[in-house]
Every structure is written in structure tokens, then in C-alpha cells.
Amino acid sequence: MIWIYLYAAFLAVTSLIAFLLYAVDKKRAIEKEWRISEKTLLAFSFFGGAVGGYLAMQIVRHKTRHWYFHAVNLLGLAWQIGLLAYLLAA
């Protein structure tokens, strides 16, 4: 049972970090400053932060024109929900 809470906490923290990274990158894009790499944004989204990454895409309207950001966030969300369902069923 502890694994479910640890995994949920991991997803929450990673999603918060992903959201903040997307928001900071959007701000830097507007101000023509040094940017956060797409690899970093995609990695945080895929490896635990899909909820935060996808929410940031919708709320701050960042990276919405890139199909691969939608794909990576949705694939990440699928495996993250799948693992959570598996842990709940176990």
C-alpha cells in the first residue's frame, strides 16, 4: 500500500516541476532569453510529469503547435495511469 502513496507523491512532484518548467520556458520565450531544452520538457513530461506538462500546455499555451509534445504527454499519461491502476489492483 505504501507504494501507491509513494508513486502518487512522485507523480505530483514531477508534475509540479514539469508545469513550472513549461511556464518558465514560455516566459523566457516571450522575453527572448535562454530557453529550457525541448528534451528536458519532454523528459519530465514522459517520466512522471505528464499531468503537469499537459496542463501547462493548455494553461500557459506553450508548445501546443508541436504534435510530438501532445504525443509524449499523452503516452506518458497512459503509462503513468496504467502503473497506478496496476498498483491499485495488486
PDB file of C-alpha atoms in Angstrom:
ATOM      1  CA  MET A   1       0.000   0.000   0.000  1.00  0.00           C
ATOM      2  CA  ILE A   2       2.874   2.375   0.710  1.00  0.00           C
ATOM      3  CA  TRP A   3       3.986   2.074  -2.933  1.00  0.00           C
ATOM      4  CA  ILE A   4       0.769   3.684  -4.116  1.00  0.00           C
ATOM      5  CA  TYR A   5       1.334   6.721  -1.901  1.00  0.00           C
ATOM      6  CA  LEU A   6       4.987   6.991  -2.887  1.00  0.00           C
ATOM      7  CA  TYR A   7       4.130   6.720  -6.573  1.00  0.00           C
ATOM      8  CA  ALA A   8       1.322   9.287  -6.250  1.00  0.00           C
ATOM      9  CA  ALA A   9       3.692  11.665  -4.448  1.00  0.00           C
ATOM     10  CA  PHE A  10       6.315  11.130  -7.172  1.00  0.00           C
ATOM     11  CA  LEU A  11       3.746  11.927  -9.876  1.00  0.00           C
ATOM     12  CA  ALA A  12       2.567  15.036  -8.026  1.00  0.00           C
ATOM     13  CA  VAL A  13       6.066  16.421  -7.510  1.00  0.00           C
ATOM     14  CA  THR A  14       7.200  15.593 -11.044  1.00  0.00           C
ATOM     15  CA  SER A  15       4.038  17.130 -12.495  1.00  0.00           C
ATOM     16  CA  LEU A  16       4.584  20.317 -10.498  1.00  0.00           C
ATOM     17  CA  ILE A  17       8.172  20.524 -11.743  1.00  0.00           C
ATOM     18  CA  ALA A  18       7.058  19.888 -15.335  1.00  0.00           C
ATOM     19  CA  PHE A  19       4.376  22.578 -15.084  1.00  0.00           C
ATOM     20  CA  LEU A  20       6.885  25.084 -13.739  1.00  0.00           C
ATOM     21  CA  LEU A  21       9.435  24.215 -16.438  1.00  0.00           C
ATOM     22  CA  TYR A  22       6.879  24.777 -19.198  1.00  0.00           C
ATOM     23  CA  ALA A  23       5.759  28.067 -17.620  1.00  0.00           C
ATOM     24  CA  VAL A  24       9.320  29.333 -17.181  1.00  0.00           C
ATOM     25  CA  ASP A  25      10.186  28.346 -20.749  1.00  0.00           C
ATOM     26  CA  LYS A  26       7.138  30.232 -22.041  1.00  0.00           C
ATOM     27  CA  LYS A  27       8.174  33.335 -20.095  1.00  0.00           C
ATOM     28  CA  ARG A  28      11.724  33.074 -21.424  1.00  0.00           C
ATOM     29  CA  ALA A  29      10.434  32.621 -24.971  1.00  0.00           C
ATOM     30  CA  ILE A  30       8.433  35.836 -24.699  1.00  0.00           C
ATOM     31  CA  GLU A  31      11.391  37.730 -23.244  1.00  0.00           C
ATOM     32  CA  LYS A  32      13.839  36.289 -25.817  1.00  0.00           C
ATOM     33  CA  GLU A  33      16.017  34.769 -23.087  1.00  0.00           C
ATOM     34  CA  TRP A  34      17.885  31.469 -22.734  1.00  0.00           C
ATOM     35  CA  ARG A  35      15.398  28.596 -23.071  1.00  0.00           C
ATOM     36  CA  ILE A  36      14.862  25.231 -21.433  1.00  0.00           C
ATOM     37  CA  SER A  37      15.595  22.463 -23.935  1.00  0.00           C
ATOM     38  CA  GLU A  38      12.754  20.519 -25.501  1.00  0.00           C
ATOM     39  CA  LYS A  39      14.465  17.308 -24.357  1.00  0.00           C
ATOM     40  CA  THR A  40      14.160  18.432 -20.741  1.00  0.00           C
ATOM     41  CA  LEU A  41      10.500  19.391 -21.107  1.00  0.00           C
ATOM     42  CA  LEU A  42       9.660  16.115 -22.845  1.00  0.00           C
ATOM     43  CA  ALA A  43      11.652  14.020 -20.359  1.00  0.00           C
ATOM     44  CA  PHE A  44       9.871  15.497 -17.346  1.00  0.00           C
ATOM     45  CA  SER A  45       6.519  15.011 -19.056  1.00  0.00           C
ATOM     46  CA  PHE A  46       7.156  11.415 -20.067  1.00  0.00           C
ATOM     47  CA  PHE A  47       8.866  10.222 -16.893  1.00  0.00           C
ATOM     48  CA  GLY A  48       6.206  11.215 -14.380  1.00  0.00           C
ATOM     49  CA  GLY A  49       5.030  14.738 -15.113  1.00  0.00           C
ATOM     50  CA  ALA A  50       2.528  14.216 -17.902  1.00  0.00           C
ATOM     51  CA  VAL A  51      -0.341  15.776 -15.966  1.00  0.00           C
ATOM     52  CA  GLY A  52       1.659  18.914 -15.195  1.00  0.00           C
ATOM     53  CA  GLY A  53       3.142  19.086 -18.679  1.00  0.00           C
ATOM     54  CA  TYR A  54      -0.195  18.771 -20.421  1.00  0.00           C
ATOM     55  CA  LEU A  55      -1.890  21.200 -18.049  1.00  0.00           C
ATOM     56  CA  ALA A  56       0.871  23.729 -18.682  1.00  0.00           C
ATOM     57  CA  MET A  57       0.453  23.293 -22.426  1.00  0.00           C
ATOM     58  CA  GLN A  58      -3.224  24.221 -22.061  1.00  0.00           C
ATOM     59  CA  ILE A  59      -2.989  26.896 -19.358  1.00  0.00           C
ATOM     60  CA  VAL A  60       0.085  28.847 -20.481  1.00  0.00           C
ATOM     61  CA  ARG A  61      -0.442  27.908 -24.150  1.00  0.00           C
ATOM     62  CA  HIS A  62       3.099  26.655 -24.650  1.00  0.00           C
ATOM     63  CA  LYS A  63       4.277  24.070 -27.208  1.00  0.00           C
ATOM     64  CA  THR A  64       0.715  23.422 -28.364  1.00  0.00           C
ATOM     65  CA  ARG A  65       1.642  23.562 -32.059  1.00  0.00           C
ATOM     66  CA  HIS A  66       4.138  20.705 -31.772  1.00  0.00           C
ATOM     67  CA  TRP A  67       2.432  17.347 -32.324  1.00  0.00           C
ATOM     68  CA  TYR A  68       5.199  15.462 -30.539  1.00  0.00           C
ATOM     69  CA  PHE A  69       4.564  17.348 -27.289  1.00  0.00           C
ATOM     70  CA  HIS A  70       0.949  16.196 -27.375  1.00  0.00           C
ATOM     71  CA  ALA A  71       2.052  12.646 -28.225  1.00  0.00           C
ATOM     72  CA  VAL A  72       4.705  12.398 -25.499  1.00  0.00           C
ATOM     73  CA  ASN A  73       2.408  13.862 -22.851  1.00  0.00           C
ATOM     74  CA  LEU A  74      -0.435  11.512 -23.773  1.00  0.00           C
ATOM     75  CA  LEU A  75       1.854   8.468 -23.925  1.00  0.00           C
ATOM     76  CA  GLY A  76       3.350   9.429 -20.581  1.00  0.00           C
ATOM     77  CA  LEU A  77      -0.091   9.894 -19.123  1.00  0.00           C
ATOM     78  CA  ALA A  78      -1.148   6.462 -20.414  1.00  0.00           C
ATOM     79  CA  TRP A  79       1.734   4.564 -18.821  1.00  0.00           C
ATOM     80  CA  GLN A  80       1.528   6.588 -15.595  1.00  0.00           C
ATOM     81  CA  ILE A  81      -2.182   5.811 -15.213  1.00  0.00           C
ATOM     82  CA  GLY A  82      -1.531   2.200 -16.207  1.00  0.00           C
ATOM     83  CA  LEU A  83       1.082   1.768 -13.489  1.00  0.00           C
ATOM     84  CA  LEU A  84      -1.182   3.421 -10.939  1.00  0.00           C
ATOM     85  CA  ALA A  85      -4.033   1.061 -11.899  1.00  0.00           C
ATOM     86  CA  TYR A  86      -1.663  -1.902 -11.595  1.00  0.00           C
ATOM     87  CA  LEU A  87      -0.540  -0.799  -8.132  1.00  0.00           C
ATOM     88  CA  LEU A  88      -4.127  -0.296  -7.014  1.00  0.00           C
ATOM     89  CA  ALA A  89      -5.115  -3.754  -8.254  1.00  0.00           C
ATOM     90  CA  ALA A  90      -2.163  -5.505  -6.613  1.00  0.00           C
TER      91      ALA A  90
END
